Coordinates of C-alpha atoms in Angstrom, one line a residue:
Chain T
M1 CA 27.6 -4.6 11.1
K2 CA 27.9 -1.5 9.0
A3 CA 29.8 -3.4 6.3
S4 CA 27.1 -6.1 6.3
C5 CA 24.4 -3.5 6.0
Y6 CA 26.0 -1.9 3.0
A7 CA 26.5 -5.4 1.5
A8 CA 22.8 -6.1 2.1
L9 CA 21.8 -2.8 0.5
I10 CA 24.0 -3.5 -2.6
Y11 CA 22.6 -7.0 -2.9
I12 CA 19.0 -5.7 -2.7
L13 CA 19.7 -2.9 -5.3
M14 CA 21.2 -5.5 -7.6
C15 CA 18.1 -7.7 -7.2
H16 CA 15.9 -4.7 -7.7
H17 CA 17.7 -4.0 -11.0
L18 CA 17.1 -7.6 -12.1
S19 CA 13.4 -7.4 -11.1
A20 CA 12.9 -4.5 -13.5
Y21 CA 13.3 -7.1 -16.2
A22 CA 11.7 -10.0 -14.4
S23 CA 8.6 -8.5 -13.0
N24 CA 6.1 -6.3 -14.8
S25 CA 2.8 -7.0 -13.0
S26 CA 1.3 -4.5 -10.6
D27 CA -1.1 -7.2 -9.2
C28 CA -0.3 -9.2 -6.2
G29 CA 1.6 -12.3 -7.1
E30 CA 0.9 -15.9 -6.5
T31 CA 2.9 -15.9 -3.3
D32 CA 1.2 -13.0 -1.5
C33 CA -2.4 -13.3 -2.8
I34 CA -5.0 -15.4 -1.1
N35 CA -8.6 -16.3 -2.0
V36 CA -11.1 -14.6 0.3
G37 CA -12.9 -17.1 2.5
E38 CA -10.4 -19.9 2.0
W39 CA -7.7 -21.2 4.4
E40 CA -4.2 -21.1 3.1
L41 CA -2.2 -23.9 4.8
G42 CA 1.4 -24.7 4.2
V43 CA 4.0 -26.6 6.1
A44 CA 7.8 -26.3 5.6
I45 CA 9.9 -29.2 6.7
G46 CA 13.6 -28.9 6.7
I47 CA 16.5 -27.9 8.8
G48 CA 17.3 -24.5 10.3
A49 CA 17.7 -22.6 13.5
R50 CA 17.5 -19.1 15.0
S51 CA 20.4 -18.2 17.2
N52 CA 19.6 -17.2 20.8
P53 CA 21.6 -14.1 22.0
L54 CA 21.0 -14.9 25.7
V55 CA 23.6 -16.4 27.9
D56 CA 22.9 -20.1 28.1
G57 CA 19.8 -19.6 25.8
D58 CA 18.8 -22.5 23.7
V59 CA 19.0 -22.1 20.0
L60 CA 15.6 -22.1 18.5
P61 CA 15.2 -25.0 16.1
L62 CA 13.3 -24.5 12.9
I63 CA 12.3 -27.9 11.7
V64 CA 8.6 -27.9 10.9
L65 CA 7.1 -24.5 10.3
P66 CA 3.5 -23.6 9.5
D67 CA 2.2 -21.0 7.2
I68 CA -1.5 -20.5 8.1
A69 CA -3.7 -17.7 6.8
Y70 CA -7.4 -17.0 6.5
Y71 CA -8.8 -13.8 5.0
G72 CA -12.4 -12.6 5.0
E73 CA -13.6 -9.5 3.4
S74 CA -11.8 -7.3 6.0
F75 CA -10.9 -9.6 8.8
Y76 CA -7.8 -11.8 8.6
F77 CA -5.8 -14.3 10.5
D78 CA -2.2 -14.5 9.3
N79 CA 0.4 -16.6 11.2
F80 CA -1.0 -15.8 14.6
E81 CA -1.8 -12.2 13.8
I82 CA -5.5 -11.4 13.9
G83 CA -6.5 -8.1 12.3
Y84 CA -8.9 -6.0 10.4
Q85 CA -7.9 -4.2 7.2
L86 CA -9.0 -0.6 6.8
L87 CA -8.9 1.4 3.6
P88 CA -7.6 -1.4 1.4
S89 CA -6.8 -0.3 -2.2
N90 CA -4.7 -1.6 -5.0
N91 CA -1.5 0.0 -3.7
Q92 CA -1.9 0.6 -0.1
S93 CA -3.7 -0.5 3.1
V94 CA -4.0 0.1 6.7
E95 CA -4.6 -2.6 9.2
V96 CA -5.1 -2.9 13.0
F97 CA -4.2 -6.1 14.6
V98 CA -3.2 -8.0 17.7
K99 CA -0.4 -10.6 17.8
P100 CA 1.9 -12.3 20.3
N101 CA 5.1 -10.4 21.0
T102 CA 7.9 -12.9 20.2
E103 CA 10.5 -11.5 22.5
R104 CA 9.7 -14.1 25.1
A105 CA 10.8 -16.9 22.7
Y106 CA 14.4 -16.5 23.7
F107 CA 13.5 -17.4 27.2
S108 CA 11.8 -20.7 26.5
F109 CA 12.3 -23.5 24.3
W110 CA 8.7 -23.6 23.0
H111 CA 7.6 -21.0 20.5
P112 CA 5.1 -21.1 17.7
D113 CA 8.2 -20.9 15.4
N114 CA 9.7 -24.0 16.9
V115 CA 9.2 -27.7 17.0
L116 CA 9.7 -29.6 20.2
L117 CA 13.0 -31.1 19.5
T118 CA 16.0 -30.8 21.8
F119 CA 19.1 -29.3 20.2
T120 CA 22.2 -29.6 22.3
S121 CA 24.4 -27.6 20.0
S122 CA 24.2 -25.8 16.7
P123 CA 26.5 -23.7 14.6
L124 CA 24.3 -20.8 15.5
D125 CA 24.4 -21.4 19.2
G126 CA 27.6 -19.6 20.3
P127 CA 29.4 -20.5 23.4
S128 CA 28.0 -19.1 26.6
T129 CA 31.5 -18.1 27.8
P130 CA 34.1 -16.6 25.6
T131 CA 36.6 -19.1 24.2
F132 CA 39.1 -16.5 22.7
P133 CA 42.5 -16.7 24.2
T134 CA 42.8 -14.3 27.0
I135 CA 45.5 -11.6 26.9
P136 CA 46.3 -10.2 30.3
G137 CA 44.8 -6.8 30.7
V138 CA 42.9 -6.9 27.4
P139 CA 39.2 -7.6 27.6
N140 CA 37.8 -10.2 25.1
E141 CA 34.9 -7.9 24.1
P142 CA 36.2 -4.4 24.3
T143 CA 32.9 -2.8 23.2
K144 CA 30.9 -4.4 25.9
P145 CA 31.3 -3.2 29.5
V146 CA 33.0 -5.7 31.6
Q147 CA 30.2 -7.2 33.6
K148 CA 29.5 -10.6 35.0
E149 CA 27.3 -12.6 32.7
I150 CA 24.0 -13.9 34.0
S151 CA 22.5 -17.1 32.6
V152 CA 18.9 -17.1 31.3
D153 CA 18.5 -20.1 33.6
D154 CA 19.1 -17.9 36.7
V155 CA 16.7 -15.0 36.1
S156 CA 13.1 -14.7 37.0
K157 CA 10.4 -15.7 34.6
R158 CA 9.5 -13.4 31.7
D159 CA 5.9 -13.6 30.4
W160 CA 4.5 -13.7 26.9
A161 CA 2.9 -10.4 25.9
I162 CA 0.2 -9.5 23.4
D163 CA 0.8 -6.5 21.2
A164 CA -1.9 -4.4 19.5
G165 CA -0.8 -2.4 16.5
V166 CA -1.5 -0.4 13.4
R167 CA 0.4 -0.9 10.2
W168 CA 0.4 1.1 6.9
Q169 CA 1.6 -0.6 3.8
Y170 CA 2.4 0.7 0.3
Y171 CA 2.6 -1.8 -2.6
Q172 CA 4.4 -1.4 -5.9
P173 CA 5.3 -4.1 -8.3
S174 CA 8.9 -4.0 -7.4
Y175 CA 8.7 -3.3 -3.6
R176 CA 6.5 -3.3 -0.6
L177 CA 6.9 -0.6 2.1
S178 CA 5.4 -0.9 5.6
A179 CA 5.5 1.1 8.8
F180 CA 4.0 -0.1 12.0
I181 CA 3.6 0.7 15.7
N182 CA 2.7 -1.8 18.4
T183 CA 1.9 -1.4 22.0
D184 CA 1.6 -4.0 24.8
V185 CA -2.0 -4.5 25.6
S186 CA -1.4 -7.4 28.0
G187 CA 0.2 -5.3 30.7
V188 CA 3.4 -7.4 30.6
Y189 CA 6.2 -5.1 29.5
K190 CA 4.1 -1.9 29.3
G191 CA 6.0 -0.5 26.3
T192 CA 5.9 -0.1 22.6
N193 CA 7.8 -1.1 19.5
G194 CA 7.6 0.1 15.9
G195 CA 9.5 0.3 12.7
V196 CA 9.7 0.3 9.0
N197 CA 10.4 -2.4 6.5
V198 CA 10.9 -2.5 2.8
A199 CA 10.7 -5.7 0.9
F200 CA 11.7 -6.4 -2.7
P201 CA 10.1 -9.4 -4.5
W202 CA 11.8 -10.5 -7.7
R203 CA 12.0 -13.5 -10.0
L204 CA 14.8 -15.2 -11.7
N205 CA 13.6 -17.9 -14.0
E206 CA 11.5 -20.2 -11.8
W207 CA 12.9 -18.9 -8.6
Q208 CA 11.0 -16.4 -6.5
F209 CA 13.1 -14.2 -4.2
T210 CA 12.2 -11.7 -1.6
S211 CA 14.7 -9.5 0.2
S212 CA 14.0 -7.0 2.8
L213 CA 15.6 -4.4 5.1
G214 CA 13.9 -3.4 8.3
A215 CA 14.5 -1.2 11.3
V216 CA 12.5 -1.7 14.6
Y217 CA 12.6 0.5 17.6
K218 CA 12.1 -1.3 20.9
S219 CA 11.2 0.9 23.8
T220 CA 13.1 1.1 27.1
A221 CA 10.1 -0.5 28.8
L222 CA 10.2 -3.5 26.5
T223 CA 13.9 -3.9 26.5
N224 CA 14.2 -3.5 30.2
Y225 CA 11.4 -5.9 31.0
Y226 CA 13.0 -8.8 29.0
Y227 CA 16.7 -7.9 29.2
G228 CA 17.1 -5.8 32.3
I229 CA 18.4 -7.3 35.5
S230 CA 16.4 -6.4 38.7
I231 CA 16.8 -7.5 42.2
A232 CA 14.3 -10.3 41.4
D233 CA 16.9 -11.8 39.0
T234 CA 20.1 -11.6 41.1
K235 CA 21.0 -12.1 44.7
S236 CA 23.7 -9.4 44.4
K237 CA 23.1 -5.7 44.1
D238 CA 24.3 -5.8 40.4
T239 CA 21.2 -4.7 38.6
F240 CA 21.1 -3.6 35.0
Q241 CA 18.8 -1.1 33.4
A242 CA 18.4 -2.0 29.7
K243 CA 17.5 0.8 27.3
G244 CA 15.5 1.2 24.1
G245 CA 17.0 1.5 20.7
W246 CA 16.8 0.6 17.0
Q247 CA 17.5 -2.9 15.7
Y248 CA 18.3 -3.4 12.0
S249 CA 17.6 -6.5 10.0
F250 CA 18.2 -8.0 6.6
N251 CA 16.2 -10.9 5.4
T252 CA 16.2 -12.8 2.1
S253 CA 14.3 -15.8 1.0
A254 CA 14.2 -17.9 -2.2
S255 CA 11.6 -20.4 -3.3
Y256 CA 11.3 -22.7 -6.3
Q257 CA 8.0 -24.4 -7.1
F258 CA 8.6 -27.7 -8.7
S259 CA 5.1 -29.1 -8.6
D260 CA 1.6 -28.0 -7.8
S261 CA 2.0 -28.5 -4.1
W262 CA 5.7 -28.7 -3.5
Q263 CA 8.4 -26.0 -3.4
I264 CA 11.9 -25.5 -2.1
L265 CA 12.3 -22.8 0.5
L266 CA 15.5 -21.1 1.6
R267 CA 15.7 -18.3 4.1
F268 CA 18.3 -16.2 5.8
E269 CA 17.9 -13.4 8.3
I270 CA 20.2 -11.4 10.4
T271 CA 19.3 -8.8 13.0
Q272 CA 21.6 -6.3 14.7
L273 CA 20.6 -5.9 18.3
H274 CA 20.8 -2.4 19.9
S275 CA 23.4 -1.6 22.5
G276 CA 20.8 -1.0 25.2
M277 CA 20.0 -4.7 24.9
Y278 CA 23.3 -6.3 24.1
N279 CA 25.0 -4.5 27.0
S280 CA 22.9 -6.5 29.3
P281 CA 24.7 -9.2 31.3
L282 CA 21.9 -11.5 30.1
V283 CA 22.9 -11.1 26.4
K284 CA 26.0 -12.5 24.9
D285 CA 25.6 -11.8 21.2
K286 CA 25.1 -8.6 19.2
Q287 CA 23.3 -10.3 16.4
V288 CA 20.5 -12.9 15.9
T289 CA 20.8 -15.0 12.9
S290 CA 18.2 -17.3 11.4
V291 CA 18.6 -19.8 8.6
F292 CA 16.3 -22.4 7.1
S293 CA 16.3 -24.7 4.1
G294 CA 13.7 -27.2 3.4
F295 CA 10.6 -28.3 1.4
V296 CA 7.2 -26.7 1.5
Y297 CA 3.9 -28.5 1.0
R298 CA 0.9 -26.4 0.3
F299 CA -2.5 -28.0 1.0
Chain C
M1 CA -4.6 -22.8 -3.9
N2 CA -3.8 -24.7 -7.0
K3 CA -1.8 -22.3 -9.0
F4 CA -1.2 -24.4 -12.0
I5 CA -3.0 -23.7 -15.0
I6 CA -5.8 -25.6 -16.4
T7 CA -6.9 -25.2 -19.9
F8 CA -10.5 -24.5 -20.2
L9 CA -12.5 -23.1 -22.9
L10 CA -14.2 -22.0 -24.9
I11 CA -16.9 -20.7 -26.9
I12 CA -19.0 -19.8 -28.6
N13 CA -20.8 -17.6 -31.0
A14 CA -18.7 -16.6 -33.9
T15 CA -17.8 -13.0 -34.2
F16 CA -19.7 -11.4 -37.0
A17 CA -18.0 -8.2 -38.0
Q18 CA -18.6 -5.6 -40.6
A19 CA -21.7 -7.2 -42.1
S20 CA -20.3 -10.6 -41.9
I21 CA -17.3 -10.0 -44.2
W22 CA -15.6 -12.6 -42.1
T23 CA -16.2 -14.9 -39.1
V24 CA -13.8 -15.5 -36.3
E25 CA -14.4 -18.5 -34.0
P26 CA -14.4 -18.7 -31.0
N27 CA -15.0 -15.1 -29.9
Q28 CA -14.7 -15.8 -26.2
C29 CA -12.6 -17.8 -23.8
L30 CA -14.4 -18.7 -20.6
V31 CA -12.3 -19.5 -17.5
T32 CA -13.2 -19.9 -13.9
D33 CA -10.1 -18.4 -12.6
A34 CA -8.0 -15.5 -13.9
R35 CA -4.9 -17.7 -13.8
E36 CA -6.5 -20.1 -16.3
Y37 CA -6.4 -19.8 -20.0
C38 CA -7.7 -21.4 -23.2
E39 CA -5.7 -23.3 -25.8
T40 CA -7.7 -23.6 -29.0
D41 CA -7.8 -23.3 -32.7
V42 CA -9.0 -19.9 -33.9
I43 CA -10.7 -20.1 -37.2
F44 CA -11.0 -17.2 -39.6
T45 CA -13.5 -17.6 -42.4
L46 CA -14.0 -15.1 -45.2
N47 CA -17.6 -14.7 -46.2
I48 CA -17.2 -12.7 -49.4
D49 CA -15.6 -13.5 -52.7
L50 CA -11.9 -13.0 -52.9
I51 CA -11.6 -10.1 -55.2
E52 CA -8.3 -9.0 -53.7
E53 CA -5.8 -10.3 -51.2
Y54 CA -7.0 -10.2 -47.6
C55 CA -4.7 -10.9 -44.7
V56 CA -5.3 -11.4 -41.0
F57 CA -3.2 -9.5 -38.5
E58 CA -2.9 -9.8 -34.8
D59 CA -1.6 -6.4 -33.6
D60 CA 1.0 -5.6 -36.3
V61 CA 1.9 -9.2 -36.9
K62 CA 0.6 -10.9 -40.0
I63 CA -0.9 -14.3 -39.3
G64 CA -1.8 -15.3 -42.8
C65 CA -3.7 -14.5 -46.0
F66 CA -6.8 -16.0 -47.5
L67 CA -6.1 -18.2 -50.5
P68 CA -8.1 -18.0 -53.7
S69 CA -9.6 -21.4 -52.7
G70 CA -11.4 -19.6 -49.9
S71 CA -10.4 -22.1 -47.3
P72 CA -10.4 -20.8 -43.7
I73 CA -7.2 -19.7 -41.8
I74 CA -6.7 -21.8 -38.7
I75 CA -4.2 -21.0 -36.0
K76 CA -3.6 -22.5 -32.6
R77 CA -3.6 -19.8 -29.9
K78 CA -3.2 -19.6 -26.2
I79 CA -5.8 -17.1 -25.0
D80 CA -4.7 -15.7 -21.7
K81 CA -5.6 -12.1 -22.6
P82 CA -8.1 -10.5 -25.0
L83 CA -7.0 -10.8 -28.6
V84 CA -7.7 -8.3 -31.4
F85 CA -7.5 -9.4 -35.0
T86 CA -7.8 -7.2 -38.1
L87 CA -8.6 -8.1 -41.7
V88 CA -6.4 -6.0 -44.0
G89 CA -7.0 -5.5 -47.7
E90 CA -4.4 -5.4 -50.5
Q91 CA -3.9 -1.6 -50.2
G92 CA -3.2 -1.9 -46.5
G93 CA -6.6 -0.6 -45.3
I94 CA -8.3 -2.2 -42.4
I95 CA -11.5 -4.0 -43.7
A96 CA -12.8 -5.4 -40.4
R97 CA -11.8 -6.1 -36.8
A98 CA -12.7 -9.0 -34.4
N99 CA -12.1 -9.5 -30.8
V100 CA -11.6 -12.7 -28.9
D101 CA -12.4 -11.9 -25.2
L102 CA -11.1 -13.6 -22.1
T103 CA -14.0 -13.8 -19.6
V104 CA -13.5 -14.9 -16.0
L105 CA -16.6 -16.6 -14.6
Q106 CA -17.4 -16.2 -10.9
A107 CA -14.0 -14.7 -10.2
Q108 CA -12.8 -15.7 -6.8
R109 CA -12.2 -12.6 -4.9
K110 CA -8.6 -12.2 -3.8
R111 CA -6.8 -10.2 -1.2
R112 CA -3.2 -9.4 -0.8
R113 CA -1.8 -10.9 2.4
V114 CA -0.8 -8.2 4.9
K115 CA 2.2 -10.3 5.8
L116 CA 4.6 -12.2 3.6
P117 CA 4.2 -16.0 3.6
W118 CA 6.3 -17.7 6.3
S119 CA 6.4 -14.5 8.4
I120 CA 6.2 -16.7 11.4
F121 CA 9.9 -17.4 11.2

């Protein structure tokens, strides 16, 4: 993952260099500005999926995706996040908000991200049991403790949680920096998460690109609630205490507007899970990958 | 939501500068959204006798010079920002200036989204 992080950083720096020539406006662009008091509605239709790191977890299909936002003078609704913007200025803002925590999505097929279609297999849906040839005496995954895997189908139900948070953002023409901290206000996992993200928008001819790097800390309480194994999950005494840690992600998207209402959208994202999570017998992958390609219609 | 640009225009009163040495029409482009612009002929008319060569510049770029016939100079221009024209005499001195302003009517207030589009992914 280190190599891929470096590759992502080099890619972003190259893009950033390009953007110095391609972008010279300090105002928000067409893609991230919205008229006050108007709904922004878009739907992306295409093909894509997000991998599921859980043992026997269903891949999350990305077929029809909404982009819904409404902004008042200070209040906003943006893709299921409801918030209030404090101290907005041209180049920075602070907002407080509530939003669903998406960790639960891996445990169920339904998620706001998804469409109700059944995928039986996907390139992103790795096998639930290793298929590498077994060499006697050599474990298949030497970095992961040898432990019996536990299927997501065999553990007790995890609940959806609601997070409340505060986010600070700093805007420049060539990048957008944000830092946030969220806490569970629904009493489900009773923990916190927080992180930083830097996004680089840039243009190349008619294509609009955004690439970002992010780091998110997920607390032990959060990680253990979703990925720990308690006596409620297993009939044996083999419990597992998941621990908090930092997850790193790289995201890039490209869009090409070819008419007033239509555009092409391509997205790719990879997240490196932290060891306190992927060491869980419930987790089989160290990364989560998300890809999508399709068409966007803006109403 | 519609981001593509509609041509609007225009106006209006001519610019009378420097005791009507010249007239520049229009002097204003009116749009309803900051992303819109005007496409129009800008007409420069000299209101004095041509006793020397007078030329019109936009920034440092010469657009044209008035002919002895006194006929106006007409250029087609896209007005997506305020324009400043100068009338320059034979010796290179600036005789007059005229502005063509871009005015946004009832500007729709905009906010930057706190999340990037498609952040639901």
